[in-house]
Amino acid sequence: MAMAEGANAGLEARKIPRADCEIAGKIIDGAREIDCVIENLSVTGCGIRTEKPLEISGAFSLSIPQSDTRLYSVIVWAEGCKYGLKFLHPKSQQEIELVE
């Protein structure tokens, strides 16, 4: 899978603007749970940061405990410990507003 490099790579292709936020999340990849912070969010994807680089090659769940939400996601770009995620099953604007 080829990924666009750099934090701005996702901005060029983004059709739906993302709202800035600071929400605690968890990446669930099989039995592994990795803490992350969601930095921006839209109905189709989000930007996250982690403490350590991720080693994930396929789809995973992004859990948002504060709203009991799970988003099936893939990484579309990475720069250091920051990642752009695309949701495989996009949520409605109303569901995203409940998370924010």
Tab-separated table of N, CA and C in Angstrom:
chain	number	residue	atom	x	y	z
A	1	MET	N	0.848	-1.181	0.000
A	1	MET	CA	0.000	0.000	0.000
A	1	MET	C	0.886	1.233	0.000
A	2	ALA	N	0.710	2.111	-0.954
A	2	ALA	CA	1.479	3.346	-1.002
A	2	ALA	C	0.753	4.411	-0.195
A	3	MET	N	1.515	5.112	0.630
A	3	MET	CA	0.942	6.173	1.445
A	3	MET	C	1.525	7.505	1.022
A	4	ALA	N	0.711	8.529	1.030
A	4	ALA	CA	1.219	9.868	0.784
A	4	ALA	C	2.087	10.267	1.964
A	5	GLU	N	3.186	10.904	1.702
A	5	GLU	CA	4.097	11.323	2.758
A	5	GLU	C	3.751	12.745	3.199
A	6	GLY	N	3.926	13.008	4.462
A	6	GLY	CA	3.814	14.365	4.973
A	6	GLY	C	2.416	14.723	5.428
A	7	ALA	N	2.374	15.634	6.397
A	7	ALA	CA	1.108	16.033	6.998
A	7	ALA	C	0.194	16.746	6.012
A	8	ASN	N	0.746	17.431	5.020
A	8	ASN	CA	-0.083	18.171	4.075
A	8	ASN	C	-0.609	17.311	2.940
A	9	ALA	N	-0.089	16.110	2.794
A	9	ALA	CA	-0.515	15.246	1.694
A	9	ALA	C	-2.009	14.958	1.772
A	10	GLY	N	-2.525	14.728	2.958
A	10	GLY	CA	-3.941	14.446	3.120
A	10	GLY	C	-4.810	15.661	2.864
A	11	LEU	N	-4.267	16.855	3.095
A	11	LEU	CA	-5.042	18.070	2.905
A	11	LEU	C	-5.380	18.294	1.441
A	12	GLU	N	-4.462	17.955	0.550
A	12	GLU	CA	-4.674	18.188	-0.860
A	12	GLU	C	-5.852	17.370	-1.399
A	13	ALA	N	-6.021	16.154	-0.919
A	13	ALA	CA	-7.062	15.274	-1.424
A	13	ALA	C	-8.351	15.361	-0.614
A	14	ARG	N	-8.358	16.080	0.500
A	14	ARG	CA	-9.502	16.117	1.401
A	14	ARG	C	-10.643	16.926	0.802
A	15	LYS	N	-11.812	16.313	0.701
A	15	LYS	CA	-12.982	16.990	0.146
A	15	LYS	C	-13.889	17.517	1.241
A	16	ILE	N	-13.846	16.900	2.408
A	16	ILE	CA	-14.696	17.294	3.526
A	16	ILE	C	-13.810	17.862	4.624
A	17	PRO	N	-14.035	19.119	5.029
A	17	PRO	CA	-13.183	19.712	6.059
A	17	PRO	C	-13.309	18.982	7.393
A	18	ARG	N	-12.216	19.007	8.151
A	18	ARG	CA	-12.206	18.374	9.466
A	18	ARG	C	-12.236	19.429	10.561
A	19	ALA	N	-12.916	19.107	11.657
A	19	ALA	CA	-12.974	19.995	12.818
A	19	ALA	C	-11.826	19.651	13.754
A	20	ASP	N	-11.094	20.679	14.198
A	20	ASP	CA	-10.027	20.456	15.166
A	20	ASP	C	-10.629	19.998	16.485
A	21	CYS	N	-9.927	19.093	17.169
A	21	CYS	CA	-10.390	18.591	18.454
A	21	CYS	C	-9.200	18.025	19.222
A	22	GLU	N	-9.433	17.544	20.403
A	22	GLU	CA	-8.416	16.906	21.242
A	22	GLU	C	-9.161	15.835	22.041
A	23	ILE	N	-9.315	14.652	21.435
A	23	ILE	CA	-10.127	13.588	22.018
A	23	ILE	C	-9.266	12.341	22.213
A	24	ALA	N	-9.359	11.746	23.392
A	24	ALA	CA	-8.634	10.498	23.660
A	24	ALA	C	-9.261	9.353	22.876
A	25	GLY	N	-8.418	8.540	22.253
A	25	GLY	CA	-8.895	7.384	21.508
A	25	GLY	C	-8.004	6.180	21.736
A	26	LYS	N	-8.433	5.055	21.209
A	26	LYS	CA	-7.646	3.822	21.278
A	26	LYS	C	-7.700	3.147	19.920
A	27	ILE	N	-6.528	2.732	19.461
A	27	ILE	CA	-6.439	1.935	18.254
A	27	ILE	C	-6.518	0.482	18.688
A	28	ILE	N	-7.435	-0.261	18.100
A	28	ILE	CA	-7.599	-1.678	18.443
A	28	ILE	C	-7.237	-2.493	17.214
A	29	ASP	N	-6.114	-3.190	17.321
A	29	ASP	CA	-5.574	-3.995	16.230
A	29	ASP	C	-5.398	-5.413	16.762
A	30	GLY	N	-6.406	-6.246	16.554
A	30	GLY	CA	-6.386	-7.587	17.146
A	30	GLY	C	-6.497	-7.468	18.652
A	31	ALA	N	-5.546	-8.040	19.374
A	31	ALA	CA	-5.557	-7.991	20.838
A	31	ALA	C	-4.840	-6.748	21.366
A	32	ARG	N	-4.176	-5.999	20.477
A	32	ARG	CA	-3.432	-4.809	20.912
A	32	ARG	C	-4.345	-3.598	21.019
A	33	GLU	N	-4.136	-2.808	22.073
A	33	GLU	CA	-4.800	-1.513	22.230
A	33	GLU	C	-3.721	-0.461	22.399
A	34	ILE	N	-3.754	0.573	21.558
A	34	ILE	CA	-2.740	1.618	21.559
A	34	ILE	C	-3.438	2.951	21.778
A	35	ASP	N	-3.011	3.685	22.801
A	35	ASP	CA	-3.590	4.999	23.071
A	35	ASP	C	-3.207	5.982	21.979
A	36	CYS	N	-4.130	6.880	21.660
A	36	CYS	CA	-3.858	7.939	20.696
A	36	CYS	C	-4.686	9.162	21.061
A	37	VAL	N	-4.382	10.273	20.407
A	37	VAL	CA	-5.165	11.492	20.545
A	37	VAL	C	-5.678	11.855	19.161
A	38	ILE	N	-6.980	12.051	19.057
A	38	ILE	CA	-7.597	12.467	17.795
A	38	ILE	C	-7.486	13.982	17.740
A	39	GLU	N	-6.820	14.484	16.693
A	39	GLU	CA	-6.556	15.920	16.575
A	39	GLU	C	-7.546	16.647	15.671
A	40	ASN	N	-8.143	15.922	14.729
A	40	ASN	CA	-9.176	16.510	13.878
A	40	ASN	C	-10.075	15.386	13.397
A	41	LEU	N	-11.297	15.760	12.996
A	41	LEU	CA	-12.308	14.737	12.747
A	41	LEU	C	-13.324	15.220	11.722
A	42	SER	N	-13.721	14.315	10.821
A	42	SER	CA	-14.821	14.581	9.880
A	42	SER	C	-15.611	13.290	9.720
A	43	VAL	N	-16.587	13.307	8.841
A	43	VAL	CA	-17.405	12.107	8.636
A	43	VAL	C	-16.629	11.015	7.904
A	44	THR	N	-15.557	11.371	7.211
A	44	THR	CA	-14.820	10.388	6.405
A	44	THR	C	-13.455	9.993	6.957
A	45	GLY	N	-12.940	10.740	7.951
A	45	GLY	CA	-11.625	10.402	8.480
A	45	GLY	C	-11.215	11.310	9.613
A	46	CYS	N	-9.964	11.119	10.065
A	46	CYS	CA	-9.454	11.927	11.163
A	46	CYS	C	-7.932	11.943	11.141
A	47	GLY	N	-7.376	12.837	11.929
A	47	GLY	CA	-5.941	12.880	12.157
A	47	GLY	C	-5.684	12.477	13.596
A	48	ILE	N	-4.680	11.641	13.808
A	48	ILE	CA	-4.346	11.202	15.165
A	48	ILE	C	-2.851	11.357	15.408
A	49	ARG	N	-2.481	11.305	16.692
A	49	ARG	CA	-1.075	11.217	17.061
A	49	ARG	C	-0.930	10.153	18.144
A	50	THR	N	0.227	9.505	18.140
A	50	THR	CA	0.540	8.469	19.108
A	50	THR	C	1.881	8.787	19.763
A	51	GLU	N	2.197	8.112	20.858
A	51	GLU	CA	3.484	8.329	21.521
A	51	GLU	C	4.620	7.643	20.779
A	52	LYS	N	4.339	6.505	20.148
A	52	LYS	CA	5.343	5.743	19.414
A	52	LYS	C	4.823	5.472	18.004
A	53	PRO	N	5.719	5.290	17.038
A	53	PRO	CA	5.273	4.960	15.684
A	53	PRO	C	4.433	3.677	15.665
A	54	LEU	N	3.420	3.665	14.815
A	54	LEU	CA	2.542	2.504	14.687
A	54	LEU	C	3.135	1.487	13.726
A	55	GLU	N	2.879	0.243	13.992
A	55	GLU	CA	3.257	-0.841	13.083
A	55	GLU	C	1.987	-1.595	12.715
A	56	ILE	N	1.192	-0.972	11.863
A	56	ILE	CA	-0.094	-1.529	11.442
A	56	ILE	C	-0.129	-1.508	9.920
A	57	SER	N	-0.451	-2.640	9.313
A	57	SER	CA	-0.425	-2.689	7.856
A	57	SER	C	-1.810	-2.806	7.225
A	58	GLY	N	-2.837	-3.020	7.985
A	58	GLY	CA	-4.167	-3.188	7.415
A	58	GLY	C	-5.197	-2.368	8.163
A	59	ALA	N	-6.439	-2.774	8.061
A	59	ALA	CA	-7.538	-2.081	8.725
A	59	ALA	C	-7.553	-2.402	10.214
A	60	PHE	N	-8.063	-1.462	10.994
A	60	PHE	CA	-8.160	-1.602	12.445
A	60	PHE	C	-9.339	-0.770	12.926
A	61	SER	N	-9.681	-0.899	14.201
A	61	SER	CA	-10.753	-0.096	14.784
A	61	SER	C	-10.164	1.056	15.586
A	62	LEU	N	-10.747	2.234	15.416
A	62	LEU	CA	-10.428	3.380	16.251
A	62	LEU	C	-11.587	3.528	17.227
A	63	SER	N	-11.295	3.344	18.499
A	63	SER	CA	-12.322	3.436	19.531
A	63	SER	C	-12.259	4.821	20.175
A	64	ILE	N	-13.435	5.420	20.348
A	64	ILE	CA	-13.541	6.703	21.040
A	64	ILE	C	-14.390	6.452	22.283
A	65	PRO	N	-13.733	6.147	23.417
A	65	PRO	CA	-14.470	5.746	24.619
A	65	PRO	C	-15.501	6.761	25.108
A	66	GLN	N	-15.225	8.075	24.981
A	66	GLN	CA	-16.144	9.081	25.529
A	66	GLN	C	-17.527	9.030	24.882
A	67	SER	N	-17.601	8.504	23.657
A	67	SER	CA	-18.897	8.439	22.981
A	67	SER	C	-19.286	7.014	22.607
A	68	ASP	N	-18.529	6.041	23.083
A	68	ASP	CA	-18.784	4.633	22.802
A	68	ASP	C	-18.887	4.387	21.289
A	69	THR	N	-17.931	4.971	20.542
A	69	THR	CA	-17.910	4.883	19.078
A	69	THR	C	-16.718	4.068	18.624
A	70	ARG	N	-16.916	3.239	17.588
A	70	ARG	CA	-15.814	2.523	16.938
A	70	ARG	C	-15.871	2.819	15.454
A	71	LEU	N	-14.700	3.158	14.900
A	71	LEU	CA	-14.603	3.510	13.490
A	71	LEU	C	-13.579	2.600	12.833
A	72	TYR	N	-14.007	1.805	11.875
A	72	TYR	CA	-13.132	0.901	11.133
A	72	TYR	C	-12.307	1.765	10.187
A	73	SER	N	-10.973	1.730	10.306
A	73	SER	CA	-10.105	2.700	9.654
A	73	SER	C	-8.884	2.077	8.992
A	74	VAL	N	-8.277	2.858	8.092
A	74	VAL	CA	-6.964	2.539	7.526
A	74	VAL	C	-6.127	3.813	7.550
A	75	ILE	N	-4.817	3.657	7.612
A	75	ILE	CA	-3.888	4.781	7.579
A	75	ILE	C	-3.674	5.166	6.117
A	76	VAL	N	-3.842	6.467	5.798
A	76	VAL	CA	-3.618	6.933	4.427
A	76	VAL	C	-2.358	7.791	4.303
A	77	TRP	N	-1.864	8.350	5.398
A	77	TRP	CA	-0.575	9.030	5.398
A	77	TRP	C	0.015	8.994	6.804
A	78	ALA	N	1.320	9.104	6.867
A	78	ALA	CA	2.019	9.087	8.155
A	78	ALA	C	3.216	10.025	8.101
A	79	GLU	N	3.449	10.707	9.222
A	79	GLU	CA	4.634	11.538	9.391
A	79	GLU	C	5.035	11.461	10.858
A	80	GLY	N	6.112	10.713	11.136
A	80	GLY	CA	6.515	10.518	12.527
A	80	GLY	C	5.440	9.750	13.270
A	81	CYS	N	4.914	10.368	14.309
A	81	CYS	CA	3.853	9.748	15.115
A	81	CYS	C	2.491	10.384	14.854
A	82	LYS	N	2.354	11.039	13.705
A	82	LYS	CA	1.064	11.604	13.289
A	82	LYS	C	0.572	10.830	12.078
A	83	TYR	N	-0.754	10.605	12.037
A	83	TYR	CA	-1.342	9.766	10.994
A	83	TYR	C	-2.653	10.368	10.514
A	84	GLY	N	-2.928	10.173	9.246
A	84	GLY	CA	-4.226	10.499	8.678
A	84	GLY	C	-4.975	9.196	8.450
A	85	LEU	N	-6.181	9.111	8.962
A	85	LEU	CA	-6.985	7.900	8.835
A	85	LEU	C	-8.188	8.145	7.939
A	86	LYS	N	-8.546	7.124	7.192
A	86	LYS	CA	-9.773	7.122	6.393
A	86	LYS	C	-10.702	6.100	7.019
A	87	PHE	N	-11.965	6.478	7.223
A	87	PHE	CA	-12.948	5.549	7.761
A	87	PHE	C	-13.499	4.697	6.627
A	88	LEU	N	-13.522	3.394	6.813
A	88	LEU	CA	-14.027	2.487	5.784
A	88	LEU	C	-15.549	2.474	5.735
A	89	HIS	N	-16.183	2.841	6.840
A	89	HIS	CA	-17.639	2.944	6.919
A	89	HIS	C	-17.959	4.319	7.501
A	90	PRO	N	-17.959	5.367	6.669
A	90	PRO	CA	-18.138	6.733	7.165
A	90	PRO	C	-19.386	6.891	8.022
A	91	LYS	N	-19.281	7.786	8.977
A	91	LYS	CA	-20.392	8.100	9.871
A	91	LYS	C	-21.165	9.294	9.329
A	92	SER	N	-22.359	9.518	9.863
A	92	SER	CA	-23.130	10.693	9.491
A	92	SER	C	-22.597	11.905	10.250
A	93	GLN	N	-22.914	13.098	9.764
A	93	GLN	CA	-22.493	14.322	10.453
A	93	GLN	C	-23.042	14.349	11.870
A	94	GLN	N	-24.257	13.875	12.064
A	94	GLN	CA	-24.872	13.854	13.394
A	94	GLN	C	-24.080	12.947	14.339
A	95	GLU	N	-23.654	11.777	13.871
A	95	GLU	CA	-22.872	10.875	14.712
A	95	GLU	C	-21.526	11.488	15.064
A	96	ILE	N	-20.882	12.187	14.136
A	96	ILE	CA	-19.598	12.822	14.392
A	96	ILE	C	-19.760	13.966	15.387
A	97	GLU	N	-20.832	14.738	15.277
A	97	GLU	CA	-21.064	15.835	16.222
A	97	GLU	C	-21.235	15.318	17.643
A	98	LEU	N	-21.783	14.113	17.817
A	98	LEU	CA	-21.913	13.523	19.146
A	98	LEU	C	-20.552	13.199	19.742
A	99	VAL	N	-19.581	12.870	18.906
A	99	VAL	CA	-18.225	12.562	19.369
A	99	VAL	C	-17.534	13.836	19.826
A	100	GLU	N	-17.667	14.907	19.043
A	100	GLU	CA	-16.973	16.159	19.340
A	100	GLU	C	-17.518	16.761	20.612
